[in-house]
XYZ file of C-alpha atoms in Angstrom:
346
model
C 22.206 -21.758 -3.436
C 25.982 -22.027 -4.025
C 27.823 -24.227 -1.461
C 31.121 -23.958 -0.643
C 33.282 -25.880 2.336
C 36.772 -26.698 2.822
C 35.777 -30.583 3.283
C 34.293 -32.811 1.170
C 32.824 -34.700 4.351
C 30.713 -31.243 5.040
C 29.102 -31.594 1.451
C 27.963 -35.735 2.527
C 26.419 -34.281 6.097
C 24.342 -31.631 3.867
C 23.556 -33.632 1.553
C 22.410 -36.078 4.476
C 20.703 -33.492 6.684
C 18.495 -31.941 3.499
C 17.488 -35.238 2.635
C 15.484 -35.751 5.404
C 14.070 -32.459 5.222
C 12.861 -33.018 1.636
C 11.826 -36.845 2.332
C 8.229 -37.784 0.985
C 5.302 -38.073 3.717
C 4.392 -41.099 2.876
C 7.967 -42.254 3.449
C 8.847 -41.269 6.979
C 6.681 -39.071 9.394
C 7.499 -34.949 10.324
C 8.406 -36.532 13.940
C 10.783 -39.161 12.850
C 12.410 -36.781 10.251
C 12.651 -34.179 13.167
C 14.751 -36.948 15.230
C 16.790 -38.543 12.592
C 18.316 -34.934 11.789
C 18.936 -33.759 15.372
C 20.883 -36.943 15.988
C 22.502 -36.689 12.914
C 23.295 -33.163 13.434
C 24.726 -33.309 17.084
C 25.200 -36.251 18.265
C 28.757 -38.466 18.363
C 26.495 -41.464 19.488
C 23.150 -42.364 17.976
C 20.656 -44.962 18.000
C 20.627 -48.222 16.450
C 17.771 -47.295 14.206
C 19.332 -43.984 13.322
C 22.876 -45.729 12.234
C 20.774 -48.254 10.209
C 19.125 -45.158 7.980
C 22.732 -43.414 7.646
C 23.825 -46.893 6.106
C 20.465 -46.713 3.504
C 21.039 -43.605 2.578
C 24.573 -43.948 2.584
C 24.175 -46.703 -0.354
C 21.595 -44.483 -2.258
C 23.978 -41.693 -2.182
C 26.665 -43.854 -3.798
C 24.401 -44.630 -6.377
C 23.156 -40.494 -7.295
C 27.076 -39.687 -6.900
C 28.418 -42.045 -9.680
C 24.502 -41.553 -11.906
C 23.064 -38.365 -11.481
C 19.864 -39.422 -12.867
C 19.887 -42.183 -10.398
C 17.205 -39.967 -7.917
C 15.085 -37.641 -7.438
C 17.577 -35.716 -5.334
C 18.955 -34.797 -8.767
C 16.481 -31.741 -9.179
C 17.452 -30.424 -6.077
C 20.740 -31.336 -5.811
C 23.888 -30.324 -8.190
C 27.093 -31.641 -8.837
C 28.210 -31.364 -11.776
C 30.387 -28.467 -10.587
C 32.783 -30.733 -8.308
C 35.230 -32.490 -9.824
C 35.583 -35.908 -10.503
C 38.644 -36.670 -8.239
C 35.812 -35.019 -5.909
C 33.272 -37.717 -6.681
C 35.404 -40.010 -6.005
C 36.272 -38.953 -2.992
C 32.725 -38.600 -1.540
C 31.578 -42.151 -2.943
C 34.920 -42.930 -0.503
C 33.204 -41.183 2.268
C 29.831 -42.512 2.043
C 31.136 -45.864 1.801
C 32.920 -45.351 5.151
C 29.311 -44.540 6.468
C 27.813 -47.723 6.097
C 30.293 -49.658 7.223
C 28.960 -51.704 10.056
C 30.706 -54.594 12.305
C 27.521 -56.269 14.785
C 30.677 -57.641 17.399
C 32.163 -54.312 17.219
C 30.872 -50.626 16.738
C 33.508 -49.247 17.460
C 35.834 -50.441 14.521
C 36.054 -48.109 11.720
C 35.453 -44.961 14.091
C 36.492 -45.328 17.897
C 34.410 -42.188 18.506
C 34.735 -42.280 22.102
C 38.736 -42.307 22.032
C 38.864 -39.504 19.386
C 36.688 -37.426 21.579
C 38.491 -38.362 24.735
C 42.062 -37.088 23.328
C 41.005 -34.188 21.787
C 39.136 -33.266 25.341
C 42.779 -34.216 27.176
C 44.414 -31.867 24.568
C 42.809 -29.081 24.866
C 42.034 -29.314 29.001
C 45.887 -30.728 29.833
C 46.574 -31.035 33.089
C 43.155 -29.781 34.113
C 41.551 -32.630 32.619
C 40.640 -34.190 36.276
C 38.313 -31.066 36.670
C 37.171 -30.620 33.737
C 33.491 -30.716 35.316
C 34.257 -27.830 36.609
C 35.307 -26.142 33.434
C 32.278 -26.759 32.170
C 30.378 -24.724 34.570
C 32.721 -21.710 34.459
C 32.531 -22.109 30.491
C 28.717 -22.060 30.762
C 27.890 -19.377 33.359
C 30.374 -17.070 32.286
C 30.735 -17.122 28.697
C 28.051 -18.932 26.928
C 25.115 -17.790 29.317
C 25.911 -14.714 28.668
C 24.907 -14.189 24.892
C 21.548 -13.784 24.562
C 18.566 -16.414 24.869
C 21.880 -18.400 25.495
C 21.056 -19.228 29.277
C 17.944 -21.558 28.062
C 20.755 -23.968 26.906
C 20.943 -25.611 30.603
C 24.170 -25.824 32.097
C 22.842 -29.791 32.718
C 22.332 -30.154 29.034
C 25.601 -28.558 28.211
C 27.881 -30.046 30.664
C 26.921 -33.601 29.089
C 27.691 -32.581 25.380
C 30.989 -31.563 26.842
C 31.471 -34.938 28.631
C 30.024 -37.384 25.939
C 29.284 -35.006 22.369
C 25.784 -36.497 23.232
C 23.575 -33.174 22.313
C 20.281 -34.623 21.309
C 18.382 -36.984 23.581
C 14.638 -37.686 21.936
C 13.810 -40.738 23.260
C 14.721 -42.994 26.030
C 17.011 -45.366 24.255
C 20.597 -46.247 24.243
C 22.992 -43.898 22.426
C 25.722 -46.322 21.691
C 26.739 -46.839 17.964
C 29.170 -43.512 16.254
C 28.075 -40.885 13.970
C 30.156 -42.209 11.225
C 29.302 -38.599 9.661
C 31.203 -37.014 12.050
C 34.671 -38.536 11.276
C 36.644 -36.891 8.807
C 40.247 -36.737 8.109
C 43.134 -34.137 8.550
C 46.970 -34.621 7.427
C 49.196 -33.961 9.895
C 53.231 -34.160 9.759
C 54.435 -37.110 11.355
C 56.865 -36.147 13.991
C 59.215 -39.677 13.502
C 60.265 -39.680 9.866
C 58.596 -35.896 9.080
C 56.479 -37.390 6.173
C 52.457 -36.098 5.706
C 50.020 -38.647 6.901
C 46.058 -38.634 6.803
C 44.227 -39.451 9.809
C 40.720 -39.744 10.097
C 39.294 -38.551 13.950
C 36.682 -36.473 15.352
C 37.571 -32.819 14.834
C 34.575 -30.966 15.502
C 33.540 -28.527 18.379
C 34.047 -29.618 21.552
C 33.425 -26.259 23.379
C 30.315 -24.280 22.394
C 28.062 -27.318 21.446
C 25.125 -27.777 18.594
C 23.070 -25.293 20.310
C 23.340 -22.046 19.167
C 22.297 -22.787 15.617
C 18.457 -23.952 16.450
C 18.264 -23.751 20.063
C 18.347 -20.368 21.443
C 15.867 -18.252 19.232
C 11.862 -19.007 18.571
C 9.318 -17.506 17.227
C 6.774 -18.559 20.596
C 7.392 -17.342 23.042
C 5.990 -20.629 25.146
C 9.347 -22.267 24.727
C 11.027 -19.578 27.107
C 8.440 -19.153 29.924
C 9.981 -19.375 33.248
C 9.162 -21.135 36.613
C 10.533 -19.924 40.015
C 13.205 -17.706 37.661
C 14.135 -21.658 35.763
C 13.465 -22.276 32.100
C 10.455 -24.876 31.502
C 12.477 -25.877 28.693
C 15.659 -25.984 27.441
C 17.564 -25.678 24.173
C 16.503 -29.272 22.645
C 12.911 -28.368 23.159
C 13.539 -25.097 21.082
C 15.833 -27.125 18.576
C 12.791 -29.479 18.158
C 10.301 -27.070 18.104
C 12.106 -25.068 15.155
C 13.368 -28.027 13.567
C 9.300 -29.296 13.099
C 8.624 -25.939 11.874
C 10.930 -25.585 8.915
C 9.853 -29.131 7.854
C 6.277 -27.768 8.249
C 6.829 -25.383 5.686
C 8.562 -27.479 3.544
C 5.459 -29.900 3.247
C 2.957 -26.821 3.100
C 4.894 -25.402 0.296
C 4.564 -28.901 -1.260
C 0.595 -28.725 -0.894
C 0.914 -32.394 1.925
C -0.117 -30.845 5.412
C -3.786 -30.781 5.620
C -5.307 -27.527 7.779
C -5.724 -27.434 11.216
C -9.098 -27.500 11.690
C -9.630 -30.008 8.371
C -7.335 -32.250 10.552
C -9.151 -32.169 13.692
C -12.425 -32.643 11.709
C -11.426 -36.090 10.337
C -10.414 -37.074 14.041
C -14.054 -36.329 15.054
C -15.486 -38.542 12.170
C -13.210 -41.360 13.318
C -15.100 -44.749 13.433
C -14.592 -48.527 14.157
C -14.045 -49.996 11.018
C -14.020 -54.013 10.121
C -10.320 -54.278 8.315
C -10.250 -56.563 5.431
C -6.873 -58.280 5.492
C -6.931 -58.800 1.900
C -7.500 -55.007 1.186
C -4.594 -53.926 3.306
C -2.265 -56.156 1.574
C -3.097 -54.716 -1.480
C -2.835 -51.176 -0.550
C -0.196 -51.783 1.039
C 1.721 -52.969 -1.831
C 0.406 -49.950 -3.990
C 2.090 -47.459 -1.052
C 5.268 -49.471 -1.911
C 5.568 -49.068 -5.110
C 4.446 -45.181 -4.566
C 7.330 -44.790 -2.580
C 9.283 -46.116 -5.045
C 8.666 -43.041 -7.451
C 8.024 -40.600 -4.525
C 11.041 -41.184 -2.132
C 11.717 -37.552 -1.928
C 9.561 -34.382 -3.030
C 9.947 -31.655 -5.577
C 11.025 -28.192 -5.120
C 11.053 -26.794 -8.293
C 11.905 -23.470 -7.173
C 14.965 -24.700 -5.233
C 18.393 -26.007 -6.522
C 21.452 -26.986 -4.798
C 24.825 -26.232 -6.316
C 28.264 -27.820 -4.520
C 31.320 -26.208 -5.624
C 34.737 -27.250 -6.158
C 37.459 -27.324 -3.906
C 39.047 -24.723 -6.156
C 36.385 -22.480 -5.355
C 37.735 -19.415 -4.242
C 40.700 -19.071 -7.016
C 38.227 -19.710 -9.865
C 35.189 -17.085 -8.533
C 37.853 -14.621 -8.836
C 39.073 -15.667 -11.922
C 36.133 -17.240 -14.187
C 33.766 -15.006 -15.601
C 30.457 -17.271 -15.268
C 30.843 -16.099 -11.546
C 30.442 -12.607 -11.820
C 27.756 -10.524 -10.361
C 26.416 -13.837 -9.985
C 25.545 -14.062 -6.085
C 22.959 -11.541 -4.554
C 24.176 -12.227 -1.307
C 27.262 -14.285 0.401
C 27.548 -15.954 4.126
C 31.103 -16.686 5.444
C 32.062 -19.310 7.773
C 34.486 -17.884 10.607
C 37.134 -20.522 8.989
C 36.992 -18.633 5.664
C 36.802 -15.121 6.322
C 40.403 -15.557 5.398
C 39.136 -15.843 1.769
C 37.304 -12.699 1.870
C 38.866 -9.628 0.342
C 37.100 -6.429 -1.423
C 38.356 -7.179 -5.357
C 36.399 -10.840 -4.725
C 33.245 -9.538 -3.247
C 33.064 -6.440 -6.125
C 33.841 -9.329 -8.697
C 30.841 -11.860 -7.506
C 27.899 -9.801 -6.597
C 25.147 -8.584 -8.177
């Protein structure tokens, strides 16, 4: 897979996001994976716990960035395309991630103020009801595409208020997604120089639902009650979420049948535990994990591309008739013309 984006901060979140998805077993458990990447994914606040893995695996990123050989991301994972002004530029990035202050989270990315002035920009003076622009928004124009309804106009109306789109557990959602900053230049209307500011600029209207949330392949998920969903979008999103991490671990030979599983919780037994033993293996699992932080898809590669992208896959001839088939972001349909499609596909 070739990659292209128009921000280096979008290459970090994939690399972030996939990384869970191809995270070892033994490492971290299909229901903890599951949460970490919702959050991640769609949330502007997250969990203590979840802030303290971006900040790991912001470190360990630093480290594969600046020594390819550094992981075993490296297999699935390439680079070598981007540039080096590029590398820099994400080693910059990740080491905004893990920055942490305990006395206050809110220092490096007041996510709550950045989301607050881009809601009073684009609501104005109907800011003081924006509540109810939320429920027109919902019932008349998201509703209305299909499966779209299961989204919950309850569920939706507090992404729009807070950017909060994932709640898994009952816990406070209080520290930023430091992978959701990222920074635009704007003219600066004093002295008319450029300056770089870094800010939320995401969505703030349709919400991380539509990607995961509205189609499934059970039909369970979208059983109604008295005419009312049973479930909503995050139940989906979960649901869809476990299953492509499923196949990601059966493909990898780790999830034991159905049946084999409920077996070995028949045979289940009281057991004496020797201290001593569990120590031990213990230690072995660490050093396991060591060598096995992430698995192998040999089948499966990676590739980021420049930011000069577009220019050189019309240009260079390595690119040609390489790609058997291309997705476009809405933001860079610009890029898409007839000469550059004939030139790149196979």
């Amino acid at each position: 897979f070739h990659v292209y984006e128009k921000a280096l901060e979008l290459y970090a979140r994939h690399l972030l996001l996939l990384s869970y998805a191809v995270e070892h077993p033994a490492k971290r458990g299909i229901q903890e994976k599951v949460e970490l990447y919702l959050e991640t994914f769609g949330n502007l606040f997250v969990r203590d716990y979840t802030a303290s893995i971006i900040q790991q695996k912001a470190s360990e990123f630093i480290k594969y960035i600046t020594d390819s050989g550094a992981s075993r991301l490296s297999s699935l994972f390439d680079f070598s395309q981007l540039k080096f002004k590029e590398r820099d530029i994400l080693e910059g990035i990740f080491k905004f991630w893990r920055q942490k202050d305990a006395n206050d989270v809110n220092k490096y990315f007041p996510a709550q103020k950045c989301y607050d002035l881009r809601l009073r920009s684009y609501f104005g003076t109907r800011y003081d009801t924006r509540s109810n622009a939320f429920d027109w928004d919902f019932a008349m124009k998201l509703s209305e595409r299909k499966n779209a309804s299961i989204i919950n106009n309850r569920v939706y109306s507090k992404w729009r208020e807070t950017g909060i789109g994932f709640e898994m557990r009952e816990a406070n959602y209080n520290v930023p997604n430091h992978t959701l900053a990222s920074s635009m230049v704007f003219n600066d209307k004093l002295n008319g120089n450029k300056t770089i500011r870094r800010g939320y600029f995401g969505d703030i209207v349709v919400g991380p639902y539509i990607g995961l949330g509205i189609a499934s392949e059970s039909d369970e998920l979208f059983k109604k009650t008295n005419d009312q969903y049973r479930y909503t979008s995050v139940d989906v999103a979960k649901s869809n979420v476990t299953r492509c991490f499923q196949e990601i671990l059966r493909s990898c030979s780790f999830e034991p049948e159905a049946d084999e599983m409920n077996k070995k919780i028949g045979e289940l037994t009281i057991v004496e535990v020797d201290e001593e033993e569990e120590a031990k293996k213990e230690q072995a699992e660490a050093k396991v994990l060591e060598k096995e932080d992430y698995l192998e898809l040999d089948d499966c590669q990676i590739v980021f591309m420049p930011m000069t992208c577009v220019a050189d896959l019309a240009q260079k001839s390595k690119y040609e008739g390489l790609f058997d088939i291309a997705f476009f972001s809405t933001t860079s349909i610009v890029d898409l013309t007839n000469s550059l499609l004939d030139k790149i596909m196979n």
